[in-house]
Amino acid sequence: NYYIIGRDKKKTFWKVLKIDRLECSELKIYEDSTTYSDNECAGLLKRLDEGNKKTGGLKLVTACYGIVGFVKFLEPYYILLITKRRKIGEICGHAIYAITKSEMIPISNPTVRTSMAYSKNENRYQKLLCTVDLTKDFFFSYSYHVMRSVQKNLCEYKTGQCIYNKKCVWNAFLTSEIRNTLKNTLWTVALVHGFFKQVKLSISGREFTLTLIARRSRLYAGTRYLKRGVNKRGRVANDVETEQIVSEDATEGHTMRISSVVQYRGSVPLIWSQNISGFHKFKPEFSLAPEQHNYEATKLHFENLAKRYGKPILILSLLKTRGKKRAEKNLNAAYAEAITSIIENLPEKNHLRFCRWDLKTHMYHRRAIQELKQLGEFFADTLDLTGIFYCHVPQKLCLEGFLNLSYFDENLNENEDAGNLETKVGDGVAALLVTFQQVLLITCGHGVGAAVLVHMGLCHVGVLLDVDYSVGSHLVHVLHVLEILG
């Protein structure tokens, strides 16, 4: 057997997981229901070692910082482990980590493996999985739902299995067997793929933290050119959600102020593709499907966005309207026609707003500074409509390492009919404007009561739940994988 010993960060309790190594076709995992102290766990391991002296006792296989998942190709199961990590930032006192080293270990004992475990196909599948470099662009947290925005984490409490169903958790399938068997997520970490960067800013003698997070969707994912457009479920290729967070650390006796803005980008939500056969040019030609089925997939895409982010949805199309490439102009015209058709049949006005902006054409005819100014005006109008999420987090909750949402529930007495305050825009030119707005909110928000969400000057209150905020992956700060020799 393999024994995985897990403990929490403060070394206050220990848990034990056992994996059967005599079975090739099935993954048999058993979790000890007992919670051990440091001394009790040491005693248990000593007894296991002494009881198996004849076969060699216990041997340390590796120390790790979380289970990425389990995978089976043709015969044996493998366990994927994080063996080295590095801290890349923190949000509200919750550490965010990147992977610096991972390891894939076969589970079944060599004595029970058949020739299939050593076949060329098995070896080829292993190599294919190893091409996915977990040390690049993957990040995770033990105590913060980094796959969700700040607003979602504060206003819509979620935990356990449902977190792994999110579109930005890339190891959802790899962890499904262990989660379904144990009925918990204590041993696994949820990996997000994208971008995470955090820097310190000093403005007028005050210190701020600027965090930029990009989360790629695993749904309808694929490489550029091979995956384009929208599928029948309304999911688009190259789906990326970007969140910009500005926060000011809490000083003694004061609350931590935090502000968040979310923008979204994706492939043009029509049924189209690019032909890469005989790929000699830099950009292969577009192929737009002649039948769009009354734009049902496009309509479903925007319905999904409305459920995820709220209304209104402001669309900025950067497709070319002029130039030699007829295919892109045709795609642009078809997109505009689709949006017009959808808007005409909407039951409510101003649900969707559409703006076309051929940046190359505008930059050719005017000065760049004028174009950026005009784009800035567009984004300012966008923020007026959608708002910026802003709230106060008590210092003691940041220090405790979790967000106690019951605090917010007890201290809110305003109107509880709040809309979604996240923003959807389509271009990075908005970043500077948004940062300025967020810093302004934080520095000038002294008159705003604690835990009040500010929607561009209007006070709204979200639906906040009386629960403690915790992911539940608190066991995997350090794991030790042991095997019984024999």
Coordinates of C-alpha atoms in Angstrom, one line a residue:
N1 CA 0.0 0.0 0.0
Y2 CA 0.8 3.7 -0.3
Y3 CA 0.1 5.8 2.7
I4 CA -0.3 9.5 2.3
I5 CA 0.1 11.5 5.5
G6 CA -1.4 15.0 5.4
R7 CA -1.3 17.8 7.9
D8 CA -2.6 21.4 8.2
K9 CA -0.4 24.4 8.1
K10 CA -0.1 24.8 11.8
K11 CA 0.5 21.1 12.4
T12 CA -2.5 20.8 14.7
F13 CA -3.9 17.7 13.2
W14 CA -3.0 14.9 10.8
K15 CA -5.0 12.6 8.5
V16 CA -4.1 9.4 6.7
L17 CA -5.0 8.2 3.2
K18 CA -4.3 4.6 2.0
I19 CA -4.0 3.5 -1.6
D20 CA -4.2 -0.2 -2.6
R21 CA -1.2 -1.1 -4.9
L22 CA -2.3 -4.7 -5.7
E23 CA -5.1 -3.5 -8.1
C24 CA -4.3 -2.4 -11.6
S25 CA -7.8 -1.9 -13.1
E26 CA -9.4 0.1 -10.3
L27 CA -8.4 3.0 -8.0
K28 CA -9.0 1.9 -4.4
I29 CA -8.6 4.7 -1.9
Y30 CA -9.4 4.6 1.8
E31 CA -9.4 7.6 4.2
D32 CA -8.9 7.0 7.9
S33 CA -11.8 8.7 9.7
T34 CA -9.5 9.4 12.7
T35 CA -7.9 12.8 13.2
Y36 CA -4.5 12.4 14.7
S37 CA -2.2 14.7 16.7
D38 CA 1.5 14.9 15.8
N39 CA 2.5 12.3 18.4
E40 CA -0.4 10.0 17.5
C41 CA 0.5 10.1 13.8
A42 CA 4.1 9.3 14.6
G43 CA 3.0 6.4 16.7
L44 CA 0.8 5.0 13.9
L45 CA 3.7 5.2 11.4
K46 CA 6.0 3.5 13.8
R47 CA 3.5 0.6 14.3
L48 CA 3.1 0.3 10.5
D49 CA 6.9 0.2 10.0
E50 CA 7.4 -2.4 12.7
G51 CA 4.5 -4.6 11.5
N52 CA 6.1 -4.8 8.0
K53 CA 9.7 -5.2 9.0
K54 CA 9.8 -8.6 7.2
T55 CA 9.1 -7.0 3.9
G56 CA 11.3 -3.9 4.4
G57 CA 9.0 -1.7 6.5
L58 CA 8.0 1.9 5.5
K59 CA 9.9 3.9 3.0
L60 CA 9.4 7.6 2.2
V61 CA 8.6 8.0 -1.5
T62 CA 8.3 11.8 -1.6
A63 CA 7.1 14.9 0.2
C64 CA 4.5 17.0 -1.7
Y65 CA 2.1 19.9 -1.5
G66 CA -1.0 18.6 -3.0
I67 CA -2.6 16.0 -5.3
V68 CA -3.3 17.2 -8.8
G69 CA -5.2 14.0 -9.6
F70 CA -5.2 10.4 -10.8
V71 CA -5.0 9.2 -14.4
K72 CA -5.1 5.8 -16.1
F73 CA -4.2 5.2 -19.8
L74 CA -4.2 1.5 -20.6
E75 CA -3.5 -0.3 -17.3
P76 CA -1.9 1.2 -14.2
Y77 CA -3.1 4.3 -12.4
Y78 CA -0.8 7.2 -11.8
I79 CA -0.9 9.8 -9.1
L80 CA 0.1 13.4 -10.1
L81 CA 1.7 15.3 -7.2
I82 CA 3.0 18.9 -6.6
T83 CA 6.5 18.4 -5.1
K84 CA 7.7 22.0 -5.2
R85 CA 5.8 25.3 -5.1
R86 CA 6.4 29.0 -4.8
K87 CA 4.3 31.8 -3.4
I88 CA 3.3 34.3 -6.1
G89 CA 1.0 36.5 -4.1
E90 CA -1.9 36.7 -1.7
I91 CA -5.5 37.9 -1.7
C92 CA -7.1 38.9 1.6
G93 CA -4.5 37.1 3.5
H94 CA -4.8 33.9 1.4
A95 CA -1.6 32.7 -0.2
I96 CA -1.6 32.0 -4.0
Y97 CA 1.0 29.5 -5.3
A98 CA 2.6 28.4 -8.6
I99 CA 4.0 25.0 -9.2
T100 CA 7.7 24.7 -9.6
K101 CA 8.0 20.9 -9.8
S102 CA 5.5 18.0 -10.2
E103 CA 5.8 14.2 -10.3
M104 CA 3.8 11.4 -11.8
I105 CA 4.1 8.1 -9.8
P106 CA 2.6 4.7 -10.9
I107 CA 0.4 3.3 -8.2
S108 CA 0.3 -0.5 -8.8
N109 CA 3.1 -2.7 -7.6
P110 CA 5.4 -3.9 -10.4
T111 CA 4.6 -7.5 -9.4
V112 CA 1.0 -7.2 -10.5
R113 CA 1.5 -5.2 -13.7
T114 CA 1.0 -6.9 -17.1
S115 CA 3.0 -6.3 -20.3
M116 CA 0.5 -3.6 -21.3
A117 CA 1.9 -1.4 -18.6
Y118 CA 5.2 -1.4 -20.5
S119 CA 3.8 -1.2 -24.0
K120 CA 4.7 1.5 -26.6
N121 CA 1.2 3.0 -26.4
E122 CA 1.3 3.3 -22.6
N123 CA 4.7 5.0 -22.9
R124 CA 3.4 7.3 -25.7
Y125 CA 0.4 8.4 -23.6
Q126 CA 2.7 9.1 -20.6
K127 CA 4.8 11.3 -22.7
L128 CA 1.8 13.1 -24.1
L129 CA 0.6 14.0 -20.6
C130 CA 4.1 15.1 -19.6
T131 CA 4.0 17.7 -22.4
V132 CA 1.6 19.6 -20.2
D133 CA 4.0 21.8 -18.2
L134 CA 2.3 22.4 -14.9
T135 CA 5.1 24.8 -14.0
K136 CA 3.9 27.3 -16.6
D137 CA 0.8 29.4 -16.1
F138 CA -0.9 27.2 -13.5
F139 CA -1.7 28.5 -10.0
F140 CA -3.7 27.5 -6.9
S141 CA -4.6 28.3 -3.3
Y142 CA -5.4 26.2 -0.3
S143 CA -7.8 28.6 1.3
Y144 CA -9.1 31.0 -1.5
H145 CA -11.3 30.2 -4.5
V146 CA -8.9 31.7 -7.0
M147 CA -11.1 30.3 -9.8
R148 CA -13.8 32.8 -8.8
S149 CA -13.8 36.6 -8.6
V150 CA -13.5 38.5 -5.3
Q151 CA -17.2 39.5 -5.6
K152 CA -18.3 35.9 -6.1
N153 CA -16.3 34.8 -3.1
L154 CA -17.7 37.4 -0.9
C155 CA -21.3 37.4 -2.0
E156 CA -22.0 33.8 -3.2
Y157 CA -20.5 31.3 -0.8
K158 CA -19.5 28.0 -2.4
T159 CA -17.3 25.2 -1.2
G160 CA -16.5 21.5 -1.7
Q161 CA -17.3 19.6 -4.9
C162 CA -19.1 22.4 -6.7
I163 CA -15.9 24.4 -6.9
Y164 CA -14.3 21.8 -9.1
N165 CA -17.3 22.1 -11.6
K166 CA -16.2 25.6 -12.4
K167 CA -15.1 26.3 -16.0
C168 CA -11.6 27.5 -14.9
V169 CA -10.6 24.4 -12.9
W170 CA -8.4 22.4 -15.3
N171 CA -7.9 19.3 -13.2
A172 CA -11.6 18.7 -12.5
F173 CA -11.6 15.4 -14.4
L174 CA -8.3 14.2 -12.9
T175 CA -9.6 14.7 -9.3
S176 CA -13.1 13.3 -10.0
E177 CA -12.4 9.7 -8.8
I178 CA -10.8 10.7 -5.5
R179 CA -13.4 13.3 -4.8
N180 CA -16.3 11.0 -5.6
T181 CA -14.8 8.2 -3.5
L182 CA -14.0 10.3 -0.4
K183 CA -16.9 12.8 -0.7
N184 CA -14.5 15.6 0.1
T185 CA -11.8 17.8 -1.4
L186 CA -9.3 17.8 1.5
W187 CA -6.5 16.1 -0.4
T188 CA -6.6 17.8 -3.8
V189 CA -5.9 21.3 -5.1
A190 CA -7.9 23.0 -7.8
L191 CA -5.6 24.2 -10.6
V192 CA -6.4 27.4 -12.6
H193 CA -4.6 28.0 -15.9
G194 CA -3.9 31.5 -17.1
F195 CA -2.0 34.4 -15.6
F196 CA -1.3 35.8 -12.1
K197 CA 0.7 38.9 -11.3
Q198 CA 0.8 41.0 -8.2
V199 CA 2.8 44.2 -7.7
K200 CA 3.0 46.9 -5.0
L201 CA 2.1 50.6 -5.8
S202 CA 2.8 53.7 -3.8
I203 CA 0.5 56.6 -4.5
S204 CA 0.6 59.8 -2.4
G205 CA 2.3 58.0 0.4
R206 CA -0.2 55.2 0.5
E207 CA 0.6 51.6 -0.4
F208 CA -1.6 49.6 -2.7
T209 CA -1.5 46.1 -4.1
L210 CA -2.4 45.6 -7.8
T211 CA -3.4 42.1 -8.8
L212 CA -4.1 40.9 -12.3
I213 CA -5.6 37.4 -12.8
A214 CA -6.5 35.8 -16.1
R215 CA -8.5 32.6 -16.0
R216 CA -8.8 30.4 -19.1
S217 CA -11.8 28.2 -19.5
R218 CA -11.3 24.5 -19.9
L219 CA -14.7 24.2 -21.7
Y220 CA -14.3 24.2 -25.5
A221 CA -10.6 24.7 -25.1
G222 CA -8.0 24.3 -27.8
T223 CA -5.1 25.9 -29.5
R224 CA -5.4 29.0 -31.7
Y225 CA -6.7 28.3 -35.3
L226 CA -7.8 24.8 -34.3
K227 CA -10.6 26.0 -32.1
R228 CA -12.7 28.9 -33.2
G229 CA -16.2 30.3 -32.8
V230 CA -19.0 28.9 -30.6
N231 CA -20.3 25.4 -30.1
K232 CA -23.9 24.2 -29.6
R233 CA -23.8 24.8 -25.9
G234 CA -22.9 28.5 -26.3
R235 CA -19.3 28.0 -25.3
V236 CA -16.7 29.9 -27.2
A237 CA -13.0 29.2 -27.9
N238 CA -10.3 31.1 -26.2
D239 CA -12.6 32.0 -23.3
V240 CA -10.6 34.2 -20.8
E241 CA -11.9 36.0 -17.7
T242 CA -9.6 38.8 -16.5
E243 CA -9.9 40.3 -13.0
Q244 CA -8.1 43.4 -11.8
I245 CA -8.0 43.8 -8.0
V246 CA -6.7 46.9 -6.2
S247 CA -6.5 46.6 -2.4
E248 CA -5.0 48.6 0.5
D249 CA -3.6 46.7 3.4
A250 CA -5.4 47.2 6.7
T251 CA -3.6 49.3 9.3
E252 CA -4.1 48.9 13.0
G253 CA -7.7 49.4 13.9
H254 CA -8.9 49.8 10.3
T255 CA -10.5 47.6 7.7
M256 CA -8.9 46.4 4.5
R257 CA -10.3 48.1 1.4
I258 CA -10.6 46.1 -1.8
S259 CA -11.9 46.8 -5.3
S260 CA -12.4 44.4 -8.2
V261 CA -13.3 44.7 -11.9
V262 CA -13.8 41.8 -14.3
Q263 CA -13.6 41.8 -18.0
Y264 CA -14.2 39.0 -20.4
R265 CA -13.0 38.0 -23.9
G266 CA -13.7 35.1 -26.2
S267 CA -13.8 34.0 -29.8
V268 CA -16.5 35.6 -32.1
P269 CA -19.6 33.6 -31.0
L270 CA -20.6 32.4 -34.5
I271 CA -20.1 29.0 -36.1
W272 CA -16.8 29.4 -38.0
S273 CA -13.4 27.9 -38.4
Q274 CA -10.0 28.4 -40.0
N275 CA -8.6 26.0 -42.5
I276 CA -5.0 25.2 -41.5
S277 CA -4.4 22.4 -44.1
G278 CA -1.4 23.5 -46.2
F279 CA -0.7 26.2 -43.7
H280 CA 1.8 28.5 -45.5
K281 CA 0.5 31.9 -44.6
F282 CA 0.6 33.6 -41.2
K283 CA -3.1 33.6 -41.0
P284 CA -5.3 30.9 -42.6
E285 CA -8.6 32.0 -44.2
F286 CA -11.8 32.1 -42.2
S287 CA -14.6 29.7 -43.0
L288 CA -18.0 30.9 -41.9
A289 CA -20.7 28.3 -41.7
P290 CA -23.5 29.2 -44.1
E291 CA -26.2 28.0 -41.7
Q292 CA -26.2 29.6 -38.2
H293 CA -29.5 28.0 -37.1
N294 CA -31.1 31.4 -36.3
Y295 CA -28.1 32.3 -34.1
E296 CA -29.2 29.9 -31.4
A297 CA -25.7 29.2 -30.3
T298 CA -24.8 32.9 -30.2
K299 CA -28.0 33.6 -28.3
L300 CA -27.2 30.9 -25.8
H301 CA -23.7 32.3 -25.3
F302 CA -25.0 35.7 -24.3
E303 CA -27.6 34.1 -22.0
N304 CA -24.8 32.2 -20.3
L305 CA -22.8 35.5 -19.9
A306 CA -25.9 37.1 -18.4
K307 CA -26.3 34.3 -15.8
R308 CA -22.6 34.5 -15.0
Y309 CA -22.1 38.2 -14.8
G310 CA -25.5 40.0 -14.9
K311 CA -26.8 42.7 -17.2
P312 CA -26.1 44.8 -19.2
I313 CA -23.5 43.2 -21.5
L314 CA -21.4 45.6 -23.5
I315 CA -19.7 44.1 -26.5
L316 CA -16.7 45.6 -28.2
S317 CA -15.8 44.0 -31.5
L318 CA -12.2 44.6 -32.8
L319 CA -12.8 42.8 -36.1
K320 CA -11.5 44.7 -39.2
T321 CA -14.1 46.5 -41.2
R322 CA -11.8 47.5 -44.1
G323 CA -8.7 46.1 -45.8
K324 CA -7.8 43.4 -48.3
K325 CA -9.0 40.4 -46.2
R326 CA -12.6 39.8 -47.3
A327 CA -13.1 36.9 -44.9
E328 CA -12.6 39.0 -41.7
K329 CA -14.9 41.7 -43.1
N330 CA -17.5 39.0 -43.8
L331 CA -17.2 37.7 -40.3
N332 CA -17.5 41.2 -38.9
A333 CA -20.7 41.8 -40.9
A334 CA -22.2 38.4 -39.9
Y335 CA -21.4 39.2 -36.2
A336 CA -23.1 42.6 -36.4
E337 CA -26.2 40.9 -38.1
A338 CA -26.4 38.3 -35.4
I339 CA -26.3 40.8 -32.6
T340 CA -28.9 43.0 -34.3
S341 CA -31.2 39.9 -34.7
I342 CA -30.8 38.9 -31.0
I343 CA -31.3 42.5 -29.7
E344 CA -34.6 42.8 -31.7
N345 CA -36.0 39.7 -30.1
L346 CA -34.9 40.6 -26.5
P347 CA -37.8 41.1 -24.0
E348 CA -35.9 44.0 -22.3
K349 CA -34.1 46.9 -23.8
N350 CA -30.4 47.6 -23.4
H351 CA -29.6 44.1 -22.3
L352 CA -27.0 43.9 -25.1
R353 CA -25.0 46.9 -26.4
F354 CA -22.8 46.5 -29.4
C355 CA -19.8 48.6 -30.5
R356 CA -17.5 48.0 -33.5
W357 CA -14.0 49.3 -33.3
D358 CA -11.5 48.7 -36.1
L359 CA -8.4 49.8 -34.2
K360 CA -6.1 49.5 -37.2
T361 CA -8.3 51.7 -39.4
H362 CA -8.8 54.3 -36.7
M363 CA -5.1 54.4 -35.9
Y364 CA -4.3 54.9 -39.6
H365 CA -6.5 57.9 -40.0
R366 CA -5.9 59.6 -36.7
R367 CA -3.3 60.1 -34.0
A368 CA -2.9 57.3 -31.6
I369 CA -3.5 59.5 -28.6
Q370 CA -6.9 60.6 -30.0
E371 CA -7.9 57.0 -30.4
L372 CA -6.9 56.0 -26.9
K373 CA -8.9 59.0 -25.6
Q374 CA -12.0 57.9 -27.5
L375 CA -11.5 54.3 -26.2
G376 CA -11.1 55.7 -22.7
E377 CA -14.5 57.5 -23.1
F378 CA -16.1 54.2 -24.1
F379 CA -14.7 52.4 -21.1
A380 CA -15.7 55.2 -18.8
D381 CA -19.3 54.8 -20.1
T382 CA -19.0 51.1 -19.6
L383 CA -18.0 51.5 -15.9
D384 CA -20.9 53.9 -15.4
L385 CA -23.3 51.2 -16.6
T386 CA -21.7 48.2 -14.9
G387 CA -20.0 49.6 -11.8
I388 CA -17.0 48.6 -9.8
F389 CA -17.1 46.1 -6.9
Y390 CA -15.8 47.6 -3.7
C391 CA -16.0 46.6 0.0
H392 CA -14.2 46.6 3.3
V393 CA -12.8 43.5 4.9
P394 CA -12.1 43.6 8.7
Q395 CA -8.4 43.2 9.6
K396 CA -9.0 40.3 12.1
L397 CA -10.6 38.2 9.3
C398 CA -7.6 38.7 7.0
L399 CA -5.2 37.7 9.9
E400 CA -7.3 34.6 10.6
G401 CA -6.8 33.5 7.0
F402 CA -10.4 33.1 6.1
L403 CA -13.3 35.5 5.3
N404 CA -16.1 35.2 7.8
L405 CA -19.1 36.2 5.8
S406 CA -21.3 36.3 8.9
Y407 CA -19.6 39.6 9.6
F408 CA -21.1 41.1 6.4
D409 CA -24.5 39.6 7.0
E410 CA -24.7 41.2 10.5
N411 CA -23.5 44.6 9.4
L412 CA -25.7 45.2 6.4
N413 CA -29.0 47.1 6.6
E414 CA -29.4 48.7 3.2
N415 CA -31.6 47.6 0.3
E416 CA -30.8 44.0 -0.6
D417 CA -31.9 44.1 -4.2
A418 CA -28.4 44.5 -5.7
G419 CA -27.5 43.8 -9.3
N420 CA -24.2 42.2 -10.4
L421 CA -21.4 44.8 -10.1
E422 CA -18.8 43.1 -12.3
T423 CA -17.9 44.7 -15.7
K424 CA -17.5 43.2 -19.1
V425 CA -15.3 45.1 -21.5
G426 CA -13.2 43.9 -24.4
D427 CA -9.8 45.5 -24.5
G428 CA -6.8 46.1 -22.3
V429 CA -6.8 49.9 -22.9
A430 CA -9.3 50.1 -20.1
A431 CA -6.8 48.9 -17.5
L432 CA -5.3 52.4 -16.7
L433 CA -8.8 54.0 -16.4
V434 CA -10.1 51.2 -14.2
T435 CA -7.0 51.3 -11.9
F436 CA -7.5 55.0 -11.4
Q437 CA -11.2 54.5 -10.6
Q438 CA -10.4 51.7 -8.1
V439 CA -7.7 53.7 -6.4
L440 CA -10.0 56.7 -6.2
L441 CA -12.7 54.5 -4.6
I442 CA -10.3 53.2 -2.0
T443 CA -8.7 56.5 -1.1
C444 CA -11.9 58.6 -1.1
G445 CA -14.3 56.0 0.4
H446 CA -13.9 57.0 4.0
G447 CA -17.6 57.8 4.3
V448 CA -18.7 54.5 3.1
G449 CA -19.8 52.0 5.8
A450 CA -18.1 48.7 6.2
A451 CA -19.2 45.9 3.9
V452 CA -21.2 48.2 1.6
L453 CA -20.8 47.6 -2.1
V454 CA -20.4 50.8 -4.0
H455 CA -21.9 50.9 -7.5
M456 CA -20.3 54.1 -8.9
G457 CA -21.5 56.2 -5.9
L458 CA -24.7 54.3 -5.2
C459 CA -24.8 52.0 -2.2
H460 CA -26.0 48.5 -2.9
V461 CA -25.9 45.4 -0.8
G462 CA -25.4 42.0 -2.1
V463 CA -26.9 38.8 -0.8
L464 CA -24.4 37.6 1.8
L465 CA -24.5 34.3 3.6
D466 CA -24.0 33.6 7.2
V467 CA -21.2 31.1 6.7
D468 CA -17.4 30.8 7.2
Y469 CA -15.3 31.0 4.1
S470 CA -13.0 28.1 3.6
V471 CA -12.0 26.0 0.6
G472 CA -11.4 22.8 2.7
S473 CA -8.0 21.9 1.1
H474 CA -6.2 22.7 4.4
L475 CA -4.6 19.3 4.6
V476 CA -2.3 19.6 1.7
H477 CA 0.2 22.1 3.0
V478 CA 2.6 19.1 3.4
L479 CA 1.9 15.5 2.3
H480 CA 4.2 12.6 2.8
V481 CA 3.8 9.6 0.5
L482 CA 5.0 6.3 2.1
E483 CA 5.1 2.8 0.8
I484 CA 5.4 -0.6 2.5
L485 CA 8.3 -2.4 0.9
G486 CA 8.0 -6.0 -0.1

